[in-house]
Amino acid sequence: MANTFKVISFDGMPASAGTPEDLYTAASGTTGIVMALVIANIHTADVTVDVKLVSDTGSRGGTNDETNDTSFLLNDVNIPVGTSINVLKGQVVETTDVLQVDCSVTDKVSVTLSILERT
C-alpha cells in the first residue's frame, strides 16, 4: 500500500450558508485518515459550523451487517470571532465517502484538512 500525505484548503466556505459544501471525497481504492481538520472563523462575529460524513459504504459484514449513512461529526458548533478549532484527528474516510462543511454564514470559515491517503 502507498501512503500519501495531502493538504486541502479553502479560504471561505461554504458557497451558500445552509448548503453543505464538499471538502474531500475519497477516490476509488482509497482510504483517507484525517490527521487534522482546522476550521477558522474569518467573520466579524461568531459563526456555527457543521461537519458531515456522507457515507454509502456497503455492508460491513459480520454481526454489524448494515450500510453506512450520513452522520454529523460536528453539529452546530460555535466558533468565536478570531478563533479556530482543530477537530477529527483519526477519522477514517473510505472509498466514495465525502466530508462536507457548512457554516451559518456564507464564505466565513477558512478550512484546512490534512489527510493521509492509503491506496
mmCIF file of N, CA, C and O in Angstrom, residues 28-104:
data_model
loop_
_atom_site.group_PDB
_atom_site.id
_atom_site.type_symbol
_atom_site.label_atom_id
_atom_site.label_comp_id
_atom_site.label_asym_id
_atom_site.label_seq_id
_atom_site.Cartn_x
_atom_site.Cartn_y
_atom_site.Cartn_z
ATOM 1 N N SER A 28 -11.686 6.163 -5.586
ATOM 2 C CA SER A 28 -11.822 4.714 -5.686
ATOM 3 C C SER A 28 -10.523 4.037 -5.239
ATOM 4 O O SER A 28 -9.430 4.443 -5.630
ATOM 5 N N GLY A 29 -10.648 3.032 -4.402
ATOM 6 C CA GLY A 29 -9.490 2.290 -3.917
ATOM 7 C C GLY A 29 -8.665 3.038 -2.882
ATOM 8 O O GLY A 29 -7.531 2.668 -2.605
ATOM 9 N N THR A 30 -9.228 4.103 -2.320
ATOM 10 C CA THR A 30 -8.501 4.950 -1.369
ATOM 11 C C THR A 30 -9.213 4.995 -0.028
ATOM 12 O O THR A 30 -10.424 5.117 0.030
ATOM 13 N N THR A 31 -8.427 4.912 1.038
ATOM 14 C CA THR A 31 -8.914 5.173 2.380
ATOM 15 C C THR A 31 -8.157 6.364 2.917
ATOM 16 O O THR A 31 -6.925 6.406 2.855
ATOM 17 N N GLY A 32 -8.882 7.375 3.379
ATOM 18 C CA GLY A 32 -8.249 8.556 3.960
ATOM 19 C C GLY A 32 -8.307 8.488 5.473
ATOM 20 O O GLY A 32 -9.296 8.029 6.040
ATOM 21 N N ILE A 33 -7.235 8.927 6.104
ATOM 22 C CA ILE A 33 -7.201 9.033 7.558
ATOM 23 C C ILE A 33 -6.915 10.494 7.874
ATOM 24 O O ILE A 33 -5.858 11.023 7.518
ATOM 25 N N VAL A 34 -7.872 11.151 8.527
ATOM 26 C CA VAL A 34 -7.743 12.572 8.832
ATOM 27 C C VAL A 34 -6.686 12.760 9.909
ATOM 28 O O VAL A 34 -6.771 12.175 10.988
ATOM 29 N N MET A 35 -5.691 13.567 9.591
ATOM 30 C CA MET A 35 -4.661 13.925 10.561
ATOM 31 C C MET A 35 -5.130 15.129 11.383
ATOM 32 O O MET A 35 -4.889 15.203 12.576
ATOM 33 N N ALA A 36 -5.785 16.087 10.708
ATOM 34 C CA ALA A 36 -6.333 17.270 11.376
ATOM 35 C C ALA A 36 -7.315 17.954 10.449
ATOM 36 O O ALA A 36 -7.146 17.942 9.229
ATOM 37 N N LEU A 37 -8.325 18.533 11.037
ATOM 38 C CA LEU A 37 -9.250 19.403 10.319
ATOM 39 C C LEU A 37 -9.324 20.684 11.134
ATOM 40 O O LEU A 37 -9.809 20.679 12.267
ATOM 41 N N VAL A 38 -8.803 21.772 10.583
ATOM 42 C CA VAL A 38 -8.791 23.062 11.264
ATOM 43 C C VAL A 38 -9.812 23.968 10.584
ATOM 44 O O VAL A 38 -9.786 24.133 9.356
ATOM 45 N N ILE A 39 -10.706 24.525 11.391
ATOM 46 C CA ILE A 39 -11.736 25.431 10.888
ATOM 47 C C ILE A 39 -11.571 26.759 11.610
ATOM 48 O O ILE A 39 -11.664 26.812 12.841
ATOM 49 N N ALA A 40 -11.311 27.835 10.850
ATOM 50 C CA ALA A 40 -11.093 29.163 11.423
ATOM 51 C C ALA A 40 -12.239 30.089 11.051
ATOM 52 O O ALA A 40 -12.682 30.122 9.899
ATOM 53 N N ASN A 41 -12.702 30.846 12.017
ATOM 54 C CA ASN A 41 -13.735 31.846 11.795
ATOM 55 C C ASN A 41 -13.073 33.093 11.211
ATOM 56 O O ASN A 41 -12.244 33.725 11.859
ATOM 57 N N ILE A 42 -13.436 33.475 9.978
ATOM 58 C CA ILE A 42 -12.883 34.665 9.341
ATOM 59 C C ILE A 42 -13.936 35.775 9.226
ATOM 60 O O ILE A 42 -13.774 36.723 8.462
ATOM 61 N N HIS A 43 -14.983 35.654 10.012
ATOM 62 C CA HIS A 43 -16.073 36.631 10.028
ATOM 63 C C HIS A 43 -15.824 37.643 11.151
ATOM 64 O O HIS A 43 -14.932 37.469 11.973
ATOM 65 N N THR A 44 -16.641 38.673 11.205
ATOM 66 C CA THR A 44 -16.526 39.689 12.257
ATOM 67 C C THR A 44 -17.442 39.388 13.441
ATOM 68 O O THR A 44 -17.572 40.215 14.348
ATOM 69 N N ALA A 45 -18.084 38.216 13.427
ATOM 70 C CA ALA A 45 -18.964 37.786 14.510
ATOM 71 C C ALA A 45 -18.838 36.271 14.652
ATOM 72 O O ALA A 45 -18.243 35.603 13.806
ATOM 73 N N ASP A 46 -19.382 35.736 15.737
ATOM 74 C CA ASP A 46 -19.374 34.289 15.931
ATOM 75 C C ASP A 46 -20.126 33.598 14.794
ATOM 76 O O ASP A 46 -21.072 34.166 14.231
ATOM 77 N N VAL A 47 -19.702 32.368 14.470
ATOM 78 C CA VAL A 47 -20.401 31.536 13.491
ATOM 79 C C VAL A 47 -20.584 30.150 14.086
ATOM 80 O O VAL A 47 -19.933 29.787 15.066
ATOM 81 N N THR A 48 -21.469 29.378 13.493
ATOM 82 C CA THR A 48 -21.603 27.967 13.866
ATOM 83 C C THR A 48 -21.302 27.119 12.640
ATOM 84 O O THR A 48 -21.537 27.538 11.507
ATOM 85 N N VAL A 49 -20.745 25.922 12.885
ATOM 86 C CA VAL A 49 -20.370 25.035 11.786
ATOM 87 C C VAL A 49 -20.914 23.638 12.003
ATOM 88 O O VAL A 49 -21.151 23.198 13.135
ATOM 89 N N ASP A 50 -21.104 22.962 10.886
ATOM 90 C CA ASP A 50 -21.434 21.546 10.858
ATOM 91 C C ASP A 50 -20.390 20.861 9.987
ATOM 92 O O ASP A 50 -19.950 21.426 8.981
ATOM 93 N N VAL A 51 -20.015 19.642 10.364
ATOM 94 C CA VAL A 51 -19.192 18.795 9.513
ATOM 95 C C VAL A 51 -19.920 17.461 9.422
ATOM 96 O O VAL A 51 -20.310 16.890 10.448
ATOM 97 N N LYS A 52 -20.132 16.987 8.186
ATOM 98 C CA LYS A 52 -20.832 15.724 7.959
ATOM 99 C C LYS A 52 -19.924 14.725 7.271
ATOM 100 O O LYS A 52 -19.077 15.106 6.457
ATOM 101 N N LEU A 53 -20.134 13.460 7.576
ATOM 102 C CA LEU A 53 -19.540 12.367 6.826
ATOM 103 C C LEU A 53 -20.672 11.721 6.054
ATOM 104 O O LEU A 53 -21.588 11.144 6.645
ATOM 105 N N VAL A 54 -20.642 11.869 4.735
ATOM 106 C CA VAL A 54 -21.650 11.266 3.864
ATOM 107 C C VAL A 54 -21.053 9.956 3.375
ATOM 108 O O VAL A 54 -20.070 9.948 2.647
ATOM 109 N N SER A 55 -21.624 8.841 3.826
ATOM 110 C CA SER A 55 -21.049 7.533 3.524
ATOM 111 C C SER A 55 -22.110 6.594 2.989
ATOM 112 O O SER A 55 -23.179 6.444 3.575
ATOM 113 N N ASP A 56 -21.776 5.963 1.876
ATOM 114 C CA ASP A 56 -22.661 4.942 1.319
ATOM 115 C C ASP A 56 -21.934 3.606 1.244
ATOM 116 O O ASP A 56 -22.292 2.740 0.468
ATOM 117 N N THR A 57 -20.883 3.486 2.058
ATOM 118 C CA THR A 57 -20.086 2.269 2.068
ATOM 119 C C THR A 57 -20.999 1.074 2.310
ATOM 120 O O THR A 57 -21.865 1.113 3.177
ATOM 121 N N GLY A 58 -20.788 0.024 1.537
ATOM 122 C CA GLY A 58 -21.643 -1.151 1.592
ATOM 123 C C GLY A 58 -21.547 -1.928 2.886
ATOM 124 O O GLY A 58 -20.893 -1.515 3.840
ATOM 125 N N SER A 59 -22.163 -3.050 2.892
ATOM 126 C CA SER A 59 -22.238 -3.916 4.057
ATOM 127 C C SER A 59 -20.862 -4.176 4.653
ATOM 128 O O SER A 59 -19.891 -4.450 3.954
ATOM 129 N N ARG A 60 -20.779 -4.068 5.966
ATOM 130 C CA ARG A 60 -19.523 -4.288 6.658
ATOM 131 C C ARG A 60 -19.342 -5.744 7.050
ATOM 132 O O ARG A 60 -18.293 -6.137 7.524
ATOM 133 N N GLY A 61 -20.374 -6.544 6.880
ATOM 134 C CA GLY A 61 -20.277 -7.969 7.181
ATOM 135 C C GLY A 61 -20.305 -8.268 8.666
ATOM 136 O O GLY A 61 -20.419 -7.393 9.502
ATOM 137 N N GLY A 62 -20.191 -9.527 8.983
ATOM 138 C CA GLY A 62 -20.190 -9.966 10.386
ATOM 139 C C GLY A 62 -21.505 -9.669 11.073
ATOM 140 O O GLY A 62 -22.570 -9.672 10.461
ATOM 141 N N THR A 63 -21.428 -9.387 12.355
ATOM 142 C CA THR A 63 -22.648 -9.132 13.126
ATOM 143 C C THR A 63 -23.170 -7.714 12.930
ATOM 144 O O THR A 63 -24.290 -7.422 13.290
ATOM 145 N N ASN A 64 -22.344 -6.830 12.372
ATOM 146 C CA ASN A 64 -22.754 -5.448 12.119
ATOM 147 C C ASN A 64 -22.996 -5.281 10.625
ATOM 148 O O ASN A 64 -22.298 -4.552 9.933
ATOM 149 N N ASP A 65 -24.007 -5.961 10.107
ATOM 150 C CA ASP A 65 -24.261 -6.044 8.676
ATOM 151 C C ASP A 65 -25.213 -4.942 8.222
ATOM 152 O O ASP A 65 -26.364 -5.179 7.905
ATOM 153 N N GLU A 66 -24.719 -3.686 8.216
ATOM 154 C CA GLU A 66 -25.529 -2.551 7.806
ATOM 155 C C GLU A 66 -24.734 -1.673 6.858
ATOM 156 O O GLU A 66 -23.510 -1.708 6.843
ATOM 157 N N THR A 67 -25.443 -0.872 6.077
ATOM 158 C CA THR A 67 -24.798 0.087 5.194
ATOM 159 C C THR A 67 -24.677 1.412 5.926
ATOM 160 O O THR A 67 -25.595 1.831 6.626
ATOM 161 N N ASN A 68 -23.518 2.076 5.773
ATOM 162 C CA ASN A 68 -23.314 3.380 6.418
ATOM 163 C C ASN A 68 -24.312 4.396 5.894
ATOM 164 O O ASN A 68 -24.927 4.214 4.855
ATOM 165 N N ASP A 69 -24.422 5.496 6.609
ATOM 166 C CA ASP A 69 -25.350 6.564 6.291
ATOM 167 C C ASP A 69 -24.641 7.885 6.563
ATOM 168 O O ASP A 69 -23.504 7.905 7.013
ATOM 169 N N THR A 70 -25.307 8.985 6.333
ATOM 170 C CA THR A 70 -24.763 10.301 6.641
ATOM 171 C C THR A 70 -24.822 10.533 8.141
ATOM 172 O O THR A 70 -25.830 10.233 8.787
ATOM 173 N N SER A 71 -23.729 11.074 8.691
ATOM 174 C CA SER A 71 -23.704 11.375 10.128
ATOM 175 C C SER A 71 -22.996 12.703 10.366
ATOM 176 O O SER A 71 -22.109 13.097 9.611
ATOM 177 N N PHE A 72 -23.417 13.386 11.423
ATOM 178 C CA PHE A 72 -22.771 14.629 11.830
ATOM 179 C C PHE A 72 -21.539 14.290 12.653
ATOM 180 O O PHE A 72 -21.615 13.518 13.603
ATOM 181 N N LEU A 73 -20.404 14.897 12.295
ATOM 182 C CA LEU A 73 -19.199 14.799 13.106
ATOM 183 C C LEU A 73 -19.094 16.015 14.015
ATOM 184 O O LEU A 73 -18.556 15.937 15.113
ATOM 185 N N LEU A 74 -19.614 17.146 13.545
ATOM 186 C CA LEU A 74 -19.821 18.361 14.336
ATOM 187 C C LEU A 74 -21.209 18.864 13.981
ATOM 188 O O LEU A 74 -21.573 18.869 12.807
ATOM 189 N N ASN A 75 -21.951 19.305 14.975
ATOM 190 C CA ASN A 75 -23.298 19.798 14.716
ATOM 191 C C ASN A 75 -23.518 21.095 15.466
ATOM 192 O O ASN A 75 -23.533 21.111 16.700
ATOM 193 N N ASP A 76 -23.658 22.187 14.718
ATOM 194 C CA ASP A 76 -23.977 23.494 15.282
ATOM 195 C C ASP A 76 -22.954 23.932 16.338
ATOM 196 O O ASP A 76 -23.312 24.436 17.400
ATOM 197 N N VAL A 77 -21.664 23.744 16.028
ATOM 198 C CA VAL A 77 -20.588 24.098 16.956
ATOM 199 C C VAL A 77 -20.220 25.564 16.766
ATOM 200 O O VAL A 77 -19.940 26.012 15.649
ATOM 201 N N ASN A 78 -20.210 26.323 17.863
ATOM 202 C CA ASN A 78 -19.891 27.741 17.824
ATOM 203 C C ASN A 78 -18.380 27.949 17.728
ATOM 204 O O ASN A 78 -17.608 27.323 18.449
ATOM 205 N N ILE A 79 -17.982 28.842 16.808
ATOM 206 C CA ILE A 79 -16.590 29.266 16.721
ATOM 207 C C ILE A 79 -16.578 30.781 16.921
ATOM 208 O O ILE A 79 -17.082 31.527 16.076
ATOM 209 N N PRO A 80 -16.027 31.240 18.040
ATOM 210 C CA PRO A 80 -15.997 32.683 18.302
ATOM 211 C C PRO A 80 -15.165 33.430 17.261
ATOM 212 O O PRO A 80 -14.259 32.866 16.636
ATOM 213 N N VAL A 81 -15.458 34.703 17.092
ATOM 214 C CA VAL A 81 -14.741 35.542 16.143
ATOM 215 C C VAL A 81 -13.238 35.495 16.439
ATOM 216 O O VAL A 81 -12.821 35.499 17.588
ATOM 217 N N GLY A 82 -12.442 35.365 15.379
ATOM 218 C CA GLY A 82 -10.991 35.393 15.513
ATOM 219 C C GLY A 82 -10.358 34.133 16.072
ATOM 220 O O GLY A 82 -9.194 34.142 16.443
ATOM 221 N N THR A 83 -11.098 33.014 16.117
ATOM 222 C CA THR A 83 -10.539 31.777 16.655
ATOM 223 C C THR A 83 -10.711 30.637 15.654
ATOM 224 O O THR A 83 -11.384 30.765 14.642
ATOM 225 N N SER A 84 -10.081 29.515 16.000
ATOM 226 C CA SER A 84 -10.216 28.322 15.170
ATOM 227 C C SER A 84 -10.354 27.106 16.071
ATOM 228 O O SER A 84 -10.053 27.162 17.267
ATOM 229 N N ILE A 85 -10.808 26.002 15.470
ATOM 230 C CA ILE A 85 -10.888 24.732 16.182
ATOM 231 C C ILE A 85 -10.151 23.682 15.359
ATOM 232 O O ILE A 85 -10.099 23.770 14.136
ATOM 233 N N ASN A 86 -9.568 22.717 16.049
ATOM 234 C CA ASN A 86 -8.853 21.612 15.413
ATOM 235 C C ASN A 86 -9.577 20.339 15.825
ATOM 236 O O ASN A 86 -9.608 20.001 17.005
ATOM 237 N N VAL A 87 -10.153 19.655 14.843
ATOM 238 C CA VAL A 87 -11.030 18.518 15.151
ATOM 239 C C VAL A 87 -10.749 17.326 14.249
ATOM 240 O O VAL A 87 -10.025 17.425 13.269
ATOM 241 N N LEU A 88 -11.331 16.197 14.570
ATOM 242 C CA LEU A 88 -11.428 14.994 13.745
ATOM 243 C C LEU A 88 -10.146 14.196 13.580
ATOM 244 O O LEU A 88 -10.039 13.416 12.652
ATOM 245 N N LYS A 89 -9.190 14.314 14.432
ATOM 246 C CA LYS A 89 -7.977 13.517 14.297
ATOM 247 C C LYS A 89 -8.320 12.036 14.314
ATOM 248 O O LYS A 89 -8.993 11.544 15.215
ATOM 249 N N GLY A 90 -7.866 11.316 13.273
ATOM 250 C CA GLY A 90 -8.061 9.875 13.201
ATOM 251 C C GLY A 90 -9.332 9.408 12.511
ATOM 252 O O GLY A 90 -9.545 8.214 12.352
ATOM 253 N N GLN A 91 -10.171 10.316 12.039
ATOM 254 C CA GLN A 91 -11.404 9.928 11.344
ATOM 255 C C GLN A 91 -11.061 9.197 10.050
ATOM 256 O O GLN A 91 -10.257 9.666 9.264
ATOM 257 N N VAL A 92 -11.674 8.047 9.816
ATOM 258 C CA VAL A 92 -11.464 7.270 8.594
ATOM 259 C C VAL A 92 -12.514 7.669 7.561
ATOM 260 O O VAL A 92 -13.697 7.801 7.876
ATOM 261 N N VAL A 93 -12.052 7.859 6.312
ATOM 262 C CA VAL A 93 -12.931 8.191 5.197
ATOM 263 C C VAL A 93 -12.672 7.141 4.126
ATOM 264 O O VAL A 93 -11.597 7.101 3.527
ATOM 265 N N GLU A 94 -13.660 6.276 3.892
ATOM 266 C CA GLU A 94 -13.496 5.171 2.950
ATOM 267 C C GLU A 94 -13.860 5.597 1.524
ATOM 268 O O GLU A 94 -14.441 6.659 1.308
ATOM 269 N N THR A 95 -13.540 4.735 0.559
ATOM 270 C CA THR A 95 -13.830 4.992 -0.845
ATOM 271 C C THR A 95 -15.246 5.507 -1.031
ATOM 272 O O THR A 95 -16.191 4.926 -0.502
ATOM 273 N N THR A 96 -15.393 6.595 -1.740
ATOM 274 C CA THR A 96 -16.625 7.326 -2.076
ATOM 275 C C THR A 96 -17.225 8.115 -0.911
ATOM 276 O O THR A 96 -18.177 8.865 -1.128
ATOM 277 N N ASP A 97 -16.692 7.993 0.300
ATOM 278 C CA ASP A 97 -17.175 8.816 1.408
ATOM 279 C C ASP A 97 -16.817 10.275 1.148
ATOM 280 O O ASP A 97 -15.800 10.577 0.520
ATOM 281 N N VAL A 98 -17.645 11.185 1.666
ATOM 282 C CA VAL A 98 -17.437 12.616 1.455
ATOM 283 C C VAL A 98 -17.491 13.333 2.796
ATOM 284 O O VAL A 98 -18.412 13.115 3.583
ATOM 285 N N LEU A 99 -16.501 14.205 3.047
ATOM 286 C CA LEU A 99 -16.556 15.125 4.183
ATOM 287 C C LEU A 99 -17.133 16.437 3.687
ATOM 288 O O LEU A 99 -16.667 16.984 2.674
ATOM 289 N N GLN A 100 -18.160 16.942 4.378
ATOM 290 C CA GLN A 100 -18.807 18.194 3.995
ATOM 291 C C GLN A 100 -18.748 19.189 5.148
ATOM 292 O O GLN A 100 -18.812 18.794 6.312
ATOM 293 N N VAL A 101 -18.657 20.475 4.800
ATOM 294 C CA VAL A 101 -18.632 21.550 5.793
ATOM 295 C C VAL A 101 -19.758 22.527 5.479
ATOM 296 O O VAL A 101 -19.999 22.861 4.316
ATOM 297 N N ASP A 102 -20.417 22.999 6.535
ATOM 298 C CA ASP A 102 -21.442 24.026 6.404
ATOM 299 C C ASP A 102 -21.195 25.064 7.490
ATOM 300 O O ASP A 102 -20.609 24.758 8.527
ATOM 301 N N CYS A 103 -21.620 26.285 7.245
ATOM 302 C CA CYS A 103 -21.453 27.382 8.196
ATOM 303 C C CYS A 103 -22.728 28.208 8.207
ATOM 304 O O CYS A 103 -23.436 28.275 7.200
ATOM 305 N N SER A 104 -22.981 28.844 9.341
ATOM 306 C CA SER A 104 -24.184 29.656 9.480
ATOM 307 C C SER A 104 -24.151 30.923 8.618
ATOM 308 O O SER A 104 -25.183 31.551 8.414
#
